[in-house]
Amino acid sequence: MEFTAKQLAQILKGTVDGDESAKVTSFAKIEHGKPGQLCFYANPKYEQFVYSCKASVLLVNKDFEPKETVNATMVRVDNAYTALAALLKYVASSKRTDRRHRGFRSSWFLTTKFGRKVYLGSHSYVGHHASVGDFTKIFENVYIGDDTHIGKHCIIYPGVVIYPGMIIGDNVIIHANAVIGSDGFGNAPQADGTWEKIEHLGNVIIGDNVEIGAGTTIDRAEMESTIIGKGVKIDNLCQIAHNVQIGENTVMAAQVGIAGSTKIGKNCIIAGQVGIAGHLVIADNTTLGAQAGVIGNVRKSGQVLLGSPTLPIKTYLRSYAKFKQAGEE
């Protein structure tokens, strides 16, 4: 993709505040914006990044009044979140139009690279321009999309679906029926009460020595990447939403749900059925007890938290003792 600020304003029915000729070729989150990229600002929680963002173009609401100098060219629209959804849909539609379904044909193995002693089970498919590293085993009924890269010594069990453009490191184990790279749950509310789907153009990056349980789903990012760090161990039936980042050597038990854009630190322990809200930061070495509900940032490293909403373990146990005592009166 390549757009000027003027073209973006025309597509999104907005106005340009700055250099109309500013060009963008990719998307990025506002905290990571670089020259040549388009970012958007809709959540007041992220206003601090408006003034430090180095992106060439910034999509903002038309009534936004900056408190400091904004270096990026701003494209002002009625609703930045809805406009972003429309733009992502426009770009995704263009990509789908450009891509022809080629299926199996004689040039397939010329565009797909297999390392030494790769096992590919029956009825499994590896897409065009994909690569599979040495000694990796791909069992039966697996789908691996175009442009996906899988490292060495991996094991992909039956029924796994890996969408196009994903990156899988070395020594990764993905158990049966896991889905890597499906669209995140992103929908923009419309004036008439309906919801407009937000296209997801990012990917998932999985580091080395990761294990992913059966039936777990990891959503691709809206833009940039959902990241699973080295050594992470994920149990069965977990849901990891778009743009989540999980630090190295963190482990989580079954049925954990992590909402979008949350950052989990390194060496955390997340017990079964924990729910974590979106756009949060969880410090390194945090332990979350079973069925904990996390609705705010955890800034202090090394805490053990229980309950919903979560409390430090000593506070939770004192509160629970009083709650239990009150119930016995």
GROMACS .gro file of C-alpha atoms in nm:
model
  329
    1MET     CA    1   0.000   0.000   0.000
    2GLU     CA    2   0.102   0.359  -0.054
    3PHE     CA    3  -0.111   0.667   0.020
    4THR     CA    4  -0.051   1.038   0.054
    5ALA     CA    5  -0.226   1.233   0.327
    6LYS     CA    6  -0.439   1.395   0.058
    7GLN     CA    7  -0.548   1.057  -0.079
    8LEU     CA    8  -0.631   0.935   0.271
    9ALA     CA    9  -0.844   1.241   0.332
   10GLN     CA   10  -1.031   1.178   0.008
   11ILE     CA   11  -1.092   0.811   0.086
   12LEU     CA   12  -1.203   0.881   0.444
   13LYS     CA   13  -1.387   1.210   0.374
   14GLY     CA   14  -1.158   1.403   0.605
   15THR     CA   15  -0.931   1.706   0.597
   16VAL     CA   16  -0.553   1.740   0.607
   17ASP     CA   17  -0.379   1.937   0.879
   18GLY     CA   18  -0.019   1.958   0.758
   19ASP     CA   19   0.169   1.827   0.454
   20GLU     CA   20  -0.077   1.687   0.197
   21SER     CA   21   0.207   1.507   0.016
   22ALA     CA   22   0.319   1.308   0.324
   23LYS     CA   23   0.336   0.940   0.220
   24VAL     CA   24   0.265   0.623   0.417
   25THR     CA   25   0.328   0.262   0.318
   26SER     CA   26   0.230   0.071   0.634
   27PHE     CA   27   0.034   0.088   0.960
   28ALA     CA   28   0.165   0.102   1.316
   29LYS     CA   29   0.039   0.153   1.669
   30ILE     CA   30   0.076   0.512   1.785
   31GLU     CA   31   0.345   0.426   2.042
   32HIS     CA   32   0.561   0.267   1.770
   33GLY     CA   33   0.505   0.502   1.477
   34LYS     CA   34   0.796   0.570   1.241
   35PRO     CA   35   0.841   0.781   0.925
   36GLY     CA   36   0.644   0.633   0.637
   37GLN     CA   37   0.379   0.485   0.865
   38LEU     CA   38   0.018   0.571   0.946
   39CYS     CA   39  -0.103   0.571   1.307
   40PHE     CA   40  -0.436   0.663   1.462
   41TYR     CA   41  -0.544   0.830   1.786
   42ALA     CA   42  -0.891   0.768   1.930
   43ASN     CA   43  -0.840   0.665   2.294
   44PRO     CA   44  -0.748   0.953   2.533
   45LYS     CA   45  -0.534   0.703   2.725
   46TYR     CA   46  -0.278   0.728   2.443
   47GLU     CA   47  -0.264   1.107   2.405
   48GLN     CA   48   0.094   1.124   2.536
   49PHE     CA   49   0.209   0.935   2.226
   50VAL     CA   50   0.051   1.190   1.990
   51TYR     CA   51   0.332   1.434   2.067
   52SER     CA   52   0.620   1.183   2.050
   53CYS     CA   53   0.492   0.983   1.752
   54LYS     CA   54   0.729   0.988   1.455
   55ALA     CA   55   0.474   0.856   1.203
   56SER     CA   56   0.426   1.055   0.883
   57VAL     CA   57   0.046   1.067   0.914
   58LEU     CA   58  -0.179   1.052   1.218
   59LEU     CA   59  -0.551   0.983   1.192
   60VAL     CA   60  -0.745   1.185   1.455
   61ASN     CA   61  -1.097   1.296   1.536
   62LYS     CA   62  -1.183   1.629   1.375
   63ASP     CA   63  -1.250   1.792   1.715
   64PHE     CA   64  -0.911   1.693   1.861
   65GLU     CA   65  -0.729   1.996   2.004
   66PRO     CA   66  -0.360   1.915   2.071
   67LYS     CA   67  -0.202   2.053   2.386
   68GLU     CA   68   0.149   2.038   2.239
   69THR     CA   69   0.313   2.043   1.897
   70VAL     CA   70   0.224   1.746   1.676
   71ASN     CA   71   0.500   1.655   1.432
   72ALA     CA   72   0.293   1.421   1.214
   73THR     CA   73   0.056   1.539   0.944
   74MET     CA   74  -0.294   1.493   1.084
   75VAL     CA   75  -0.588   1.368   0.880
   76ARG     CA   76  -0.900   1.480   1.066
   77VAL     CA   77  -1.213   1.265   1.035
   78ASP     CA   78  -1.548   1.239   1.213
   79ASN     CA   79  -1.442   0.927   1.403
   80ALA     CA   80  -1.082   0.804   1.386
   81TYR     CA   81  -1.165   0.448   1.499
   82THR     CA   82  -1.442   0.406   1.242
   83ALA     CA   83  -1.223   0.564   0.974
   84LEU     CA   84  -0.941   0.323   1.054
   85ALA     CA   85  -1.183   0.031   1.017
   86ALA     CA   86  -1.288   0.162   0.675
   87LEU     CA   87  -0.926   0.207   0.565
   88LEU     CA   88  -0.819  -0.140   0.680
   89LYS     CA   89  -1.116  -0.286   0.493
   90TYR     CA   90  -1.017  -0.089   0.182
   91VAL     CA   91  -0.657  -0.217   0.197
   92ALA     CA   92  -0.761  -0.577   0.274
   93SER     CA   93  -1.006  -0.574  -0.015
   94SER     CA   94  -0.731  -0.455  -0.250
   95LYS     CA   95  -0.503  -0.738  -0.136
   96ARG     CA   96  -0.773  -0.998  -0.189
   97THR     CA   97  -0.837  -0.864  -0.539
   98ASP     CA   98  -0.467  -0.882  -0.623
   99ARG     CA   99  -0.424  -1.239  -0.494
  100ARG     CA  100  -0.542  -1.512  -0.728
  101HIS     CA  101  -0.626  -1.852  -0.587
  102ARG     CA  102  -0.365  -2.075  -0.740
  103GLY     CA  103  -0.420  -2.404  -0.558
  104PHE     CA  104  -0.184  -2.691  -0.639
  105ARG     CA  105   0.008  -2.648  -0.959
  106SER     CA  106   0.348  -2.744  -1.094
  107SER     CA  107   0.527  -2.436  -0.959
  108TRP     CA  108   0.406  -2.492  -0.599
  109PHE     CA  109   0.724  -2.660  -0.474
  110LEU     CA  110   0.933  -2.398  -0.653
  111THR     CA  111   0.793  -2.126  -0.427
  112THR     CA  112   0.774  -2.327  -0.103
  113LYS     CA  113   1.097  -2.414   0.080
  114PHE     CA  114   1.128  -2.733   0.285
  115GLY     CA  115   1.433  -2.804   0.499
  116ARG     CA  116   1.601  -3.141   0.549
  117LYS     CA  117   1.396  -3.439   0.665
  118VAL     CA  118   1.066  -3.253   0.696
  119TYR     CA  119   0.761  -3.475   0.751
  120LEU     CA  120   0.440  -3.362   0.581
  121GLY     CA  121   0.134  -3.572   0.665
  122SER     CA  122  -0.142  -3.662   0.423
  123HIS     CA  123  -0.404  -3.397   0.342
  124SER     CA  124  -0.182  -3.121   0.482
  125TYR     CA  125  -0.114  -2.805   0.284
  126VAL     CA  126   0.176  -2.560   0.297
  127GLY     CA  127   0.116  -2.238   0.103
  128HIS     CA  128   0.313  -2.054  -0.160
  129HIS     CA  129   0.631  -1.872  -0.057
  130ALA     CA  130   0.618  -2.045   0.282
  131SER     CA  131   0.917  -2.212   0.443
  132VAL     CA  132   0.955  -2.505   0.683
  133GLY     CA  133   1.279  -2.567   0.873
  134ASP     CA  134   1.485  -2.884   0.910
  135PHE     CA  135   1.338  -3.185   1.092
  136THR     CA  136   0.997  -3.023   1.145
  137LYS     CA  137   0.699  -3.259   1.155
  138ILE     CA  138   0.365  -3.148   1.015
  139PHE     CA  139   0.101  -3.410   1.084
  140GLU     CA  140  -0.219  -3.484   0.892
  141ASN     CA  141  -0.490  -3.229   0.803
  142VAL     CA  142  -0.283  -2.919   0.878
  143TYR     CA  143  -0.325  -2.592   0.688
  144ILE     CA  144  -0.031  -2.350   0.665
  145GLY     CA  145  -0.098  -2.033   0.468
  146ASP     CA  146   0.111  -1.846   0.213
  147ASP     CA  147   0.421  -1.657   0.330
  148THR     CA  148   0.429  -1.835   0.667
  149HIS     CA  149   0.770  -1.928   0.805
  150ILE     CA  150   0.818  -2.220   1.045
  151GLY     CA  151   1.151  -2.295   1.211
  152LYS     CA  152   1.350  -2.612   1.280
  153HIS     CA  153   1.249  -2.911   1.493
  154CYS     CA  154   0.886  -2.799   1.526
  155ILE     CA  155   0.588  -3.033   1.575
  156ILE     CA  156   0.254  -2.929   1.427
  157TYR     CA  157  -0.019  -3.174   1.531
  158PRO     CA  158  -0.330  -3.267   1.326
  159GLY     CA  159  -0.596  -3.010   1.255
  160VAL     CA  160  -0.381  -2.702   1.324
  161VAL     CA  161  -0.458  -2.393   1.114
  162ILE     CA  162  -0.187  -2.133   1.064
  163TYR     CA  163  -0.301  -1.833   0.863
  164PRO     CA  164  -0.087  -1.661   0.596
  165GLY     CA  165   0.209  -1.449   0.701
  166MET     CA  166   0.273  -1.601   1.045
  167ILE     CA  167   0.625  -1.650   1.188
  168ILE     CA  168   0.698  -1.957   1.402
  169GLY     CA  169   1.038  -2.004   1.570
  170ASP     CA  170   1.245  -2.318   1.633
  171ASN     CA  171   1.141  -2.608   1.860
  172VAL     CA  172   0.778  -2.496   1.872
  173ILE     CA  173   0.502  -2.748   1.951
  174ILE     CA  174   0.147  -2.666   1.842
  175HIS     CA  175  -0.115  -2.916   1.955
  176ALA     CA  176  -0.423  -3.035   1.768
  177ASN     CA  177  -0.683  -2.788   1.640
  178ALA     CA  178  -0.502  -2.473   1.755
  179VAL     CA  179  -0.558  -2.169   1.532
  180ILE     CA  180  -0.279  -1.918   1.479
  181GLY     CA  181  -0.355  -1.588   1.309
  182SER     CA  182  -0.734  -1.559   1.285
  183ASP     CA  183  -0.877  -1.208   1.291
  184GLY     CA  184  -0.914  -1.044   1.630
  185PHE     CA  185  -1.253  -0.942   1.766
  186GLY     CA  186  -1.253  -0.585   1.638
  187ASN     CA  187  -1.574  -0.404   1.541
  188ALA     CA  188  -1.639  -0.032   1.513
  189PRO     CA  189  -1.983   0.094   1.626
  190GLN     CA  190  -2.186   0.274   1.360
  191ALA     CA  191  -2.436   0.556   1.399
  192ASP     CA  192  -2.727   0.325   1.315
  193GLY     CA  193  -2.637   0.080   1.592
  194THR     CA  194  -2.468  -0.177   1.369
  195TRP     CA  195  -2.104  -0.283   1.385
  196GLU     CA  196  -1.841  -0.257   1.111
  197LYS     CA  197  -1.576  -0.529   1.107
  198ILE     CA  198  -1.219  -0.406   1.146
  199GLU     CA  199  -0.984  -0.590   0.911
  200HIS     CA  200  -0.664  -0.725   1.063
  201LEU     CA  201  -0.351  -0.688   0.850
  202GLY     CA  202  -0.085  -0.783   1.105
  203ASN     CA  203   0.050  -1.125   1.200
  204VAL     CA  204   0.154  -1.348   1.491
  205ILE     CA  205   0.519  -1.401   1.586
  206ILE     CA  206   0.594  -1.705   1.802
  207GLY     CA  207   0.941  -1.733   1.956
  208ASP     CA  208   1.161  -2.040   2.003
  209ASN     CA  209   1.073  -2.323   2.244
  210VAL     CA  210   0.706  -2.229   2.275
  211GLU     CA  211   0.433  -2.488   2.334
  212ILE     CA  212   0.069  -2.413   2.247
  213GLY     CA  213  -0.212  -2.634   2.373
  214ALA     CA  214  -0.495  -2.801   2.183
  215GLY     CA  215  -0.779  -2.574   2.076
  216THR     CA  216  -0.597  -2.254   2.172
  217THR     CA  217  -0.648  -1.950   1.949
  218ILE     CA  218  -0.401  -1.667   1.897
  219ASP     CA  219  -0.534  -1.373   1.695
  220ARG     CA  220  -0.333  -1.176   1.444
  221ALA     CA  221  -0.274  -0.806   1.513
  222GLU     CA  222  -0.476  -0.528   1.356
  223MET     CA  223  -0.140  -0.388   1.257
  224GLU     CA  224   0.213  -0.492   1.356
  225SER     CA  225   0.226  -0.826   1.547
  226THR     CA  226   0.082  -1.033   1.828
  227ILE     CA  227   0.396  -1.163   2.001
  228ILE     CA  228   0.450  -1.481   2.201
  229GLY     CA  229   0.798  -1.467   2.357
  230LYS     CA  230   1.059  -1.742   2.382
  231GLY     CA  231   0.987  -2.029   2.616
  232VAL     CA  232   0.618  -1.946   2.672
  233LYS     CA  233   0.396  -2.245   2.758
  234ILE     CA  234   0.024  -2.218   2.687
  235ASP     CA  235  -0.229  -2.482   2.793
  236ASN     CA  236  -0.541  -2.599   2.607
  237LEU     CA  237  -0.836  -2.377   2.515
  238CYS     CA  238  -0.676  -2.040   2.580
  239GLN     CA  239  -0.771  -1.723   2.390
  240ILE     CA  240  -0.505  -1.461   2.314
  241ALA     CA  241  -0.642  -1.155   2.140
  242HIS     CA  242  -0.496  -0.921   1.881
  243ASN     CA  243  -0.180  -0.721   1.956
  244VAL     CA  244  -0.116  -0.903   2.285
  245GLN     CA  245   0.247  -0.946   2.389
  246ILE     CA  246   0.354  -1.227   2.622
  247GLY     CA  247   0.700  -1.213   2.775
  248GLU     CA  248   0.955  -1.493   2.780
  249ASN     CA  249   0.898  -1.805   2.992
  250THR     CA  250   0.548  -1.710   3.101
  251VAL     CA  251   0.313  -2.005   3.155
  252MET     CA  252  -0.067  -2.018   3.152
  253ALA     CA  253  -0.315  -2.292   3.235
  254ALA     CA  254  -0.633  -2.383   3.048
  255GLN     CA  255  -0.914  -2.143   2.957
  256VAL     CA  256  -0.722  -1.821   3.013
  257GLY     CA  257  -0.854  -1.524   2.814
  258ILE     CA  258  -0.640  -1.218   2.739
  259ALA     CA  259  -0.804  -0.917   2.574
  260GLY     CA  260  -0.644  -0.706   2.302
  261SER     CA  261  -0.324  -0.501   2.331
  262THR     CA  262  -0.233  -0.624   2.680
  263LYS     CA  263   0.135  -0.678   2.761
  264ILE     CA  264   0.223  -0.969   2.991
  265GLY     CA  265   0.572  -0.964   3.143
  266LYS     CA  266   0.838  -1.234   3.164
  267ASN     CA  267   0.823  -1.538   3.394
  268CYS     CA  268   0.459  -1.489   3.490
  269ILE     CA  269   0.231  -1.772   3.610
  270ILE     CA  270  -0.132  -1.749   3.502
  271ALA     CA  271  -0.363  -2.013   3.647
  272GLY     CA  272  -0.676  -2.159   3.491
  273GLN     CA  273  -0.971  -1.945   3.378
  274VAL     CA  274  -0.799  -1.614   3.446
  275GLY     CA  275  -0.949  -1.322   3.256
  276ILE     CA  276  -0.735  -1.018   3.172
  277ALA     CA  277  -0.889  -0.699   3.031
  278GLY     CA  278  -0.744  -0.514   2.734
  279HIS     CA  279  -0.472  -0.247   2.709
  280LEU     CA  280  -0.313  -0.346   3.041
  281VAL     CA  281   0.046  -0.401   3.153
  282ILE     CA  282   0.129  -0.698   3.378
  283ALA     CA  283   0.471  -0.682   3.544
  284ASP     CA  284   0.736  -0.956   3.529
  285ASN     CA  285   0.711  -1.249   3.773
  286THR     CA  286   0.342  -1.190   3.848
  287THR     CA  287   0.132  -1.488   3.964
  288LEU     CA  288  -0.242  -1.481   3.900
  289GLY     CA  289  -0.454  -1.735   4.089
  290ALA     CA  290  -0.729  -1.941   3.926
  291GLN     CA  291  -1.032  -1.744   3.799
  292ALA     CA  292  -0.865  -1.412   3.878
  293GLY     CA  293  -1.011  -1.110   3.699
  294VAL     CA  294  -0.755  -0.843   3.612
  295ILE     CA  295  -0.905  -0.503   3.529
  296GLY     CA  296  -0.609  -0.273   3.601
  297ASN     CA  297  -0.234  -0.255   3.544
  298VAL     CA  298  -0.001  -0.460   3.764
  299ARG     CA  299   0.306  -0.240   3.797
  300LYS     CA  300   0.492  -0.410   4.085
  301SER     CA  301   0.694  -0.719   3.994
  302GLY     CA  302   0.666  -1.044   4.186
  303GLN     CA  303   0.314  -1.012   4.325
  304VAL     CA  304   0.069  -1.297   4.383
  305LEU     CA  305  -0.286  -1.181   4.304
  306LEU     CA  306  -0.620  -1.350   4.365
  307GLY     CA  307  -0.988  -1.270   4.318
  308SER     CA  308  -1.200  -1.068   4.080
  309PRO     CA  309  -1.107  -0.787   4.071
  310THR     CA  310  -0.763  -0.903   4.179
  311LEU     CA  311  -0.606  -0.818   4.514
  312PRO     CA  312  -0.265  -0.903   4.663
  313ILE     CA  313  -0.284  -1.245   4.825
  314LYS     CA  314  -0.268  -1.126   5.188
  315THR     CA  315  -0.533  -0.860   5.130
  316TYR     CA  316  -0.751  -1.113   4.948
  317LEU     CA  317  -0.726  -1.372   5.228
  318ARG     CA  318  -0.812  -1.115   5.497
  319SER     CA  319  -1.108  -0.993   5.290
  320TYR     CA  320  -1.226  -1.347   5.225
  321ALA     CA  321  -1.210  -1.432   5.599
  322LYS     CA  322  -1.435  -1.135   5.676
  323PHE     CA  323  -1.668  -1.218   5.390
  324LYS     CA  324  -1.697  -1.579   5.508
  325GLN     CA  325  -1.751  -1.472   5.868
  326ALA     CA  326  -2.030  -1.233   5.763
  327GLY     CA  327  -2.203  -1.516   5.577
  328GLU     CA  328  -2.206  -1.733   5.891
  329GLU     CA  329  -2.376  -1.474   6.111
   0.00000   0.00000   0.00000
